[in-house]
Structures are given as C-alpha cells and as structure tokens.
Amino acid sequence: MTRIIVFASGSGSNAENIITYFKNHEKIRVAKVLCNRKDAKVFERCKRLNTPCEFFTKVDFTDNDRILSLLKLEADFIVLAGFLLKIPEKVVKAFPSKIINIHPALLPKYGGKGMYGMHVHYAVKKNNETESGITIHFVNENYDEGAIIFQAKTSIIPEDSPEDIANKIHQLEYEHFPKVIENTILSSYV
Ligand code: GAR
C-alpha cells in the first residue's frame, strides 16, 4: 500500500477530495494530513473523514527534524494541497520526485513567492486574462519551479470576479488532482 501524507494550510477542500477519492483504493491511501495552522478548517474536515490530522510548527519543519523523521517513517508520497510554507531542502532531497504540488494558475505565469490562493486570482483578474488554470508539478528547492506533470485550462470572461475565477479553478482541481496523483504514483512502480 502506498501511503500519502497530505500537507494543507487552510480550508482543505482539496485534501478532503483526495482523502475521499482514495478511501477504498486498492493500492493507495491517505495516511495522514499535516497542517501548520492551528485554526485551519482542514482539521474539521479530517475529523469528519476519520483521517488523522496533525499540527506542526515551522520550527518542526525547518530547525528540527520532527517532520522529516515522521515523513521517513510514514510517507511514500507527499502531496501539497493548499500548503503555503516552502518545503525545506532536506525534505526535497529525501523525497526526490515524490512531492506533488498543485498551483492555481498556469505556471510559469503567476508563480513564485507571494503568489498563492486568492492573490493569484486577483492578479489574473487585474491583468484581464482570458484564461487561467491549474498546474500540478513535482516540488524542487524553488517555489513553483519543479517539473510540470499536468496542466488544465479554463476560460475567463470579463464578468468573472476573482471569486468566480477561484471557483472555476477549484472545480478543475477537484476534477483532476486525485487522478493525476493516482497516475503519478502508479507509474512510479514500473
Ligand atoms: C487551492 O486553490 C490551491 O491550488 C492553492 O490554494 C488553494 C487551497 O484550497 N494553492 C496555492 O496557492 C499554493 N501555491 P483548499 O485549502 O480548499 O484546498
């Protein structure tokens, strides 16, 4: 059984969708969710779904090895689903091509530090883009720069507010992210 650990920082709607998708999967399961914000809604979702959700601090991630040790014991793949901290180099090195992130835009556009969540959709709206989308990619040492696994687009009309854009992007994420995780893991076996 391949064990995924999901990292989330906020609402966790993608984390919930991924947990649900793999619930009865033959080969893959979500072992745990890790969250760096105590008040995040993802804790409620995990409770309802009977999935362990554990809080950790930035210090546990960067200065001591609590999270790295936990990951080495409990994870085969790591999935970042709305996770906002940078992944320390030692974690990237320990999990080469095993950390998958989703970004709510068509990278390399609208990526990098400060470009996350609604900030991305405000920028897309401000620039009058006619399309946006999602990028699923492996994580390397630099924000949003790892090899791209998958992208999907959606069109944007002038009447769309940043919230409308966020909704369109979330729909794409729910539709594709679990399947892309599944295909990436299954194709890593061969
Ligand atoms: C998602 O749209 C995800 O792509 C984005 O945060 C949102 C989290 O929503 N991630 C980033 O911006 C990472 N740079 P959720 O908590 O409801 O899954």
GROMACS .gro file of C-alpha atoms and ligand atoms in nm:
model
  208
    1MET     CA    1   0.000   0.000   0.000
    2THR     CA    2   0.144   0.340  -0.097
    3ARG     CA    3   0.097   0.592   0.181
    4ILE     CA    4   0.036   0.958   0.101
    5ILE     CA    5   0.083   1.233   0.354
    6VAL     CA    6  -0.106   1.548   0.255
    7PHE     CA    7   0.010   1.893   0.367
    8ALA     CA    8  -0.252   2.169   0.394
    9SER     CA    9  -0.259   2.517   0.547
   10GLY     CA   10  -0.620   2.632   0.522
   11SER     CA   11  -0.964   2.520   0.416
   12GLY     CA   12  -0.850   2.180   0.294
   13SER     CA   13  -1.119   2.123   0.031
   14ASN     CA   14  -0.858   1.959  -0.194
   15ALA     CA   15  -0.732   1.749   0.098
   16GLU     CA   16  -1.091   1.631   0.156
   17ASN     CA   17  -1.139   1.550  -0.212
   18ILE     CA   18  -0.815   1.348  -0.219
   19ILE     CA   19  -0.899   1.157   0.102
   20THR     CA   20  -1.242   1.069  -0.037
   21TYR     CA   21  -1.103   0.964  -0.375
   22PHE     CA   22  -0.856   0.717  -0.221
   23LYS     CA   23  -1.087   0.588   0.052
   24ASN     CA   24  -1.136   0.241  -0.095
   25HIS     CA   25  -0.838   0.237  -0.328
   26GLU     CA   26  -0.658  -0.094  -0.367
   27LYS     CA   27  -0.305   0.045  -0.371
   28ILE     CA   28  -0.302   0.399  -0.235
   29ARG     CA   29  -0.427   0.558   0.083
   30VAL     CA   30  -0.400   0.892   0.262
   31ALA     CA   31  -0.225   0.805   0.587
   32LYS     CA   32  -0.233   1.148   0.748
   33VAL     CA   33  -0.274   1.521   0.695
   34LEU     CA   34  -0.020   1.766   0.836
   35CYS     CA   35  -0.116   2.129   0.893
   36ASN     CA   36   0.084   2.431   1.007
   37ARG     CA   37  -0.215   2.645   1.118
   38LYS     CA   38  -0.400   2.554   1.435
   39ASP     CA   39  -0.728   2.718   1.330
   40ALA     CA   40  -0.739   2.569   0.979
   41LYS     CA   41  -1.069   2.425   0.860
   42VAL     CA   42  -0.889   2.112   0.739
   43PHE     CA   43  -0.892   1.979   1.100
   44GLU     CA   44  -1.274   1.970   1.098
   45ARG     CA   45  -1.282   1.800   0.761
   46CYS     CA   46  -1.034   1.531   0.870
   47LYS     CA   47  -1.227   1.466   1.190
   48ARG     CA   48  -1.541   1.406   0.985
   49LEU     CA   49  -1.350   1.178   0.747
   50ASN     CA   50  -1.173   0.985   1.025
   51THR     CA   51  -0.833   1.079   0.891
   52PRO     CA   52  -0.556   1.179   1.134
   53CYS     CA   53  -0.463   1.547   1.110
   54GLU     CA   54  -0.160   1.671   1.297
   55PHE     CA   55  -0.044   2.024   1.372
   56PHE     CA   56   0.321   2.118   1.337
   57THR     CA   57   0.522   2.437   1.363
   58LYS     CA   58   0.760   2.590   1.114
   59VAL     CA   59   1.041   2.504   1.358
   60ASP     CA   60   0.942   2.134   1.344
   61PHE     CA   61   0.980   2.160   0.970
   62THR     CA   62   1.298   2.360   0.930
   63ASP     CA   63   1.504   2.373   1.251
   64ASN     CA   64   1.449   2.030   1.398
   65ASP     CA   65   1.383   1.704   1.219
   66ARG     CA   66   1.046   1.612   1.373
   67ILE     CA   67   0.858   1.630   1.044
   68LEU     CA   68   1.137   1.481   0.833
   69SER     CA   69   1.160   1.182   1.070
   70LEU     CA   70   0.782   1.138   1.064
   71LEU     CA   71   0.776   1.151   0.684
   72LYS     CA   72   1.058   0.898   0.652
   73LEU     CA   73   0.861   0.657   0.870
   74GLU     CA   74   0.508   0.719   0.748
   75ALA     CA   75   0.508   0.852   0.389
   76ASP     CA   76   0.583   0.715   0.045
   77PHE     CA   77   0.450   1.022  -0.137
   78ILE     CA   78   0.383   1.377  -0.020
   79VAL     CA   79   0.101   1.586  -0.164
   80LEU     CA   80   0.079   1.962  -0.110
   81ALA     CA   81  -0.285   2.069  -0.126
   82GLY     CA   82  -0.303   2.439  -0.046
   83PHE     CA   83   0.013   2.433   0.161
   84LEU     CA   84   0.186   2.767   0.199
   85LEU     CA   85   0.528   2.704   0.356
   86LYS     CA   86   0.837   2.642   0.149
   87ILE     CA   87   0.950   2.280   0.161
   88PRO     CA   88   1.295   2.261   0.324
   89GLU     CA   89   1.576   2.133   0.104
   90LYS     CA   90   1.638   1.833   0.331
   91VAL     CA   91   1.279   1.716   0.274
   92VAL     CA   92   1.304   1.769  -0.104
   93LYS     CA   93   1.628   1.568  -0.106
   94ALA     CA   94   1.474   1.284   0.098
   95PHE     CA   95   1.174   1.258  -0.140
   96PRO     CA   96   1.301   1.308  -0.498
   97SER     CA   97   1.008   1.308  -0.746
   98LYS     CA   98   0.782   1.209  -0.457
   99ILE     CA   99   0.641   1.551  -0.364
  100ILE     CA  100   0.349   1.676  -0.573
  101ASN     CA  101   0.210   2.030  -0.553
  102ILE     CA  102  -0.093   2.196  -0.706
  103HIS     CA  103  -0.075   2.560  -0.808
  104PRO     CA  104  -0.392   2.755  -0.901
  105ALA     CA  105  -0.255   2.909  -1.223
  106LEU     CA  106  -0.083   2.818  -1.546
  107LEU     CA  107   0.282   2.818  -1.439
  108PRO     CA  108   0.525   2.975  -1.512
  109LYS     CA  109   0.270   3.257  -1.506
  110TYR     CA  110   0.154   3.373  -1.161
  111GLY     CA  111   0.403   3.163  -0.965
  112GLY     CA  112   0.669   3.235  -0.707
  113LYS     CA  113   0.674   3.383  -0.360
  114GLY     CA  114   0.354   3.561  -0.256
  115MET     CA  115   0.153   3.402  -0.538
  116TYR     CA  116  -0.088   3.172  -0.361
  117GLY     CA  117  -0.463   3.129  -0.311
  118MET     CA  118  -0.671   3.439  -0.385
  119HIS     CA  119  -0.360   3.651  -0.456
  120VAL     CA  120  -0.323   3.456  -0.779
  121HIS     CA  121  -0.684   3.512  -0.884
  122TYR     CA  122  -0.671   3.888  -0.806
  123ALA     CA  123  -0.361   3.917  -1.026
  124VAL     CA  124  -0.521   3.716  -1.307
  125LYS     CA  125  -0.829   3.943  -1.293
  126LYS     CA  126  -0.621   4.262  -1.281
  127ASN     CA  127  -0.436   4.158  -1.596
  128ASN     CA  128  -0.763   4.086  -1.781
  129GLU     CA  129  -0.654   3.732  -1.864
  130THR     CA  130  -0.894   3.538  -2.085
  131GLU     CA  131  -0.783   3.204  -1.941
  132SER     CA  132  -0.631   3.057  -1.629
  133GLY     CA  133  -0.590   2.706  -1.498
  134ILE     CA  134  -0.410   2.465  -1.272
  135THR     CA  135  -0.058   2.326  -1.268
  136ILE     CA  136   0.035   2.003  -1.094
  137HIS     CA  137   0.410   1.965  -1.057
  138PHE     CA  138   0.690   1.798  -0.867
  139VAL     CA  139   0.848   2.008  -0.595
  140ASN     CA  140   1.211   2.111  -0.606
  141GLU     CA  141   1.410   2.363  -0.399
  142ASN     CA  142   1.249   2.667  -0.566
  143TYR     CA  143   0.888   2.782  -0.534
  144ASP     CA  144   0.670   2.661  -0.822
  145GLU     CA  145   0.963   2.557  -1.043
  146GLY     CA  146   0.964   2.174  -1.034
  147ALA     CA  147   0.885   1.965  -1.342
  148ILE     CA  148   0.528   2.005  -1.460
  149ILE     CA  149   0.318   1.687  -1.457
  150PHE     CA  150  -0.016   1.823  -1.576
  151GLN     CA  151  -0.198   2.146  -1.666
  152ALA     CA  152  -0.563   2.217  -1.740
  153LYS     CA  153  -0.718   2.544  -1.856
  154THR     CA  154  -1.045   2.726  -1.806
  155SER     CA  155  -1.168   3.036  -1.983
  156ILE     CA  156  -1.235   3.361  -1.803
  157ILE     CA  157  -1.495   3.610  -1.913
  158PRO     CA  158  -1.478   3.984  -1.832
  159GLU     CA  159  -1.772   3.947  -1.589
  160ASP     CA  160  -1.585   3.692  -1.374
  161SER     CA  161  -1.485   3.826  -1.032
  162PRO     CA  162  -1.172   3.692  -0.859
  163GLU     CA  163  -1.409   3.471  -0.655
  164ASP     CA  164  -1.566   3.335  -0.976
  165ILE     CA  165  -1.217   3.258  -1.106
  166ALA     CA  166  -1.133   3.083  -0.777
  167ASN     CA  167  -1.447   2.869  -0.815
  168LYS     CA  168  -1.358   2.771  -1.171
  169ILE     CA  169  -1.006   2.679  -1.059
  170HIS     CA  170  -1.133   2.475  -0.764
  171GLN     CA  171  -1.359   2.277  -0.998
  172LEU     CA  172  -1.058   2.193  -1.217
  173GLU     CA  173  -0.861   2.095  -0.908
  174TYR     CA  174  -1.134   1.861  -0.780
  175GLU     CA  175  -1.171   1.701  -1.122
  176HIS     CA  176  -0.802   1.639  -1.194
  177PHE     CA  177  -0.581   1.643  -0.884
  178PRO     CA  178  -0.667   1.299  -0.736
  179LYS     CA  179  -0.643   1.129  -1.077
  180VAL     CA  180  -0.307   1.289  -1.153
  181ILE     CA  181  -0.177   1.183  -0.810
  182GLU     CA  182  -0.301   0.829  -0.876
  183ASN     CA  183  -0.140   0.810  -1.222
  184THR     CA  184   0.187   0.956  -1.095
  185ILE     CA  185   0.208   0.704  -0.813
  186LEU     CA  186   0.105   0.404  -1.022
  187SER     CA  187   0.351   0.490  -1.298
  188SER     CA  188   0.632   0.520  -1.039
  189TYR     CA  189   0.600   0.144  -0.968
  190VAL     CA  190   0.735   0.039  -1.309
  191GAR     C1  191  -0.603   2.577  -0.393
  191GAR     O1  192  -0.664   2.652  -0.495
  191GAR     C2  193  -0.458   2.551  -0.427
  191GAR     O2  194  -0.434   2.537  -0.563
  191GAR     C3  195  -0.391   2.675  -0.373
  191GAR     O3  196  -0.459   2.703  -0.253
  191GAR     C4  197  -0.595   2.659  -0.264
  191GAR     C5  198  -0.628   2.579  -0.141
  191GAR     O4  199  -0.764   2.548  -0.134
  191GAR     N1  200  -0.251   2.653  -0.354
  191GAR     C6  201  -0.160   2.750  -0.367
  191GAR     O5  202  -0.188   2.865  -0.392
  191GAR     C7  203  -0.015   2.704  -0.346
  191GAR     N2  204   0.076   2.799  -0.404
  191GAR     P1  205  -0.814   2.432  -0.035
  191GAR     O6  206  -0.750   2.459   0.101
  191GAR     O7  207  -0.962   2.448  -0.029
  191GAR     O8  208  -0.772   2.302  -0.094
   0.00000   0.00000   0.00000
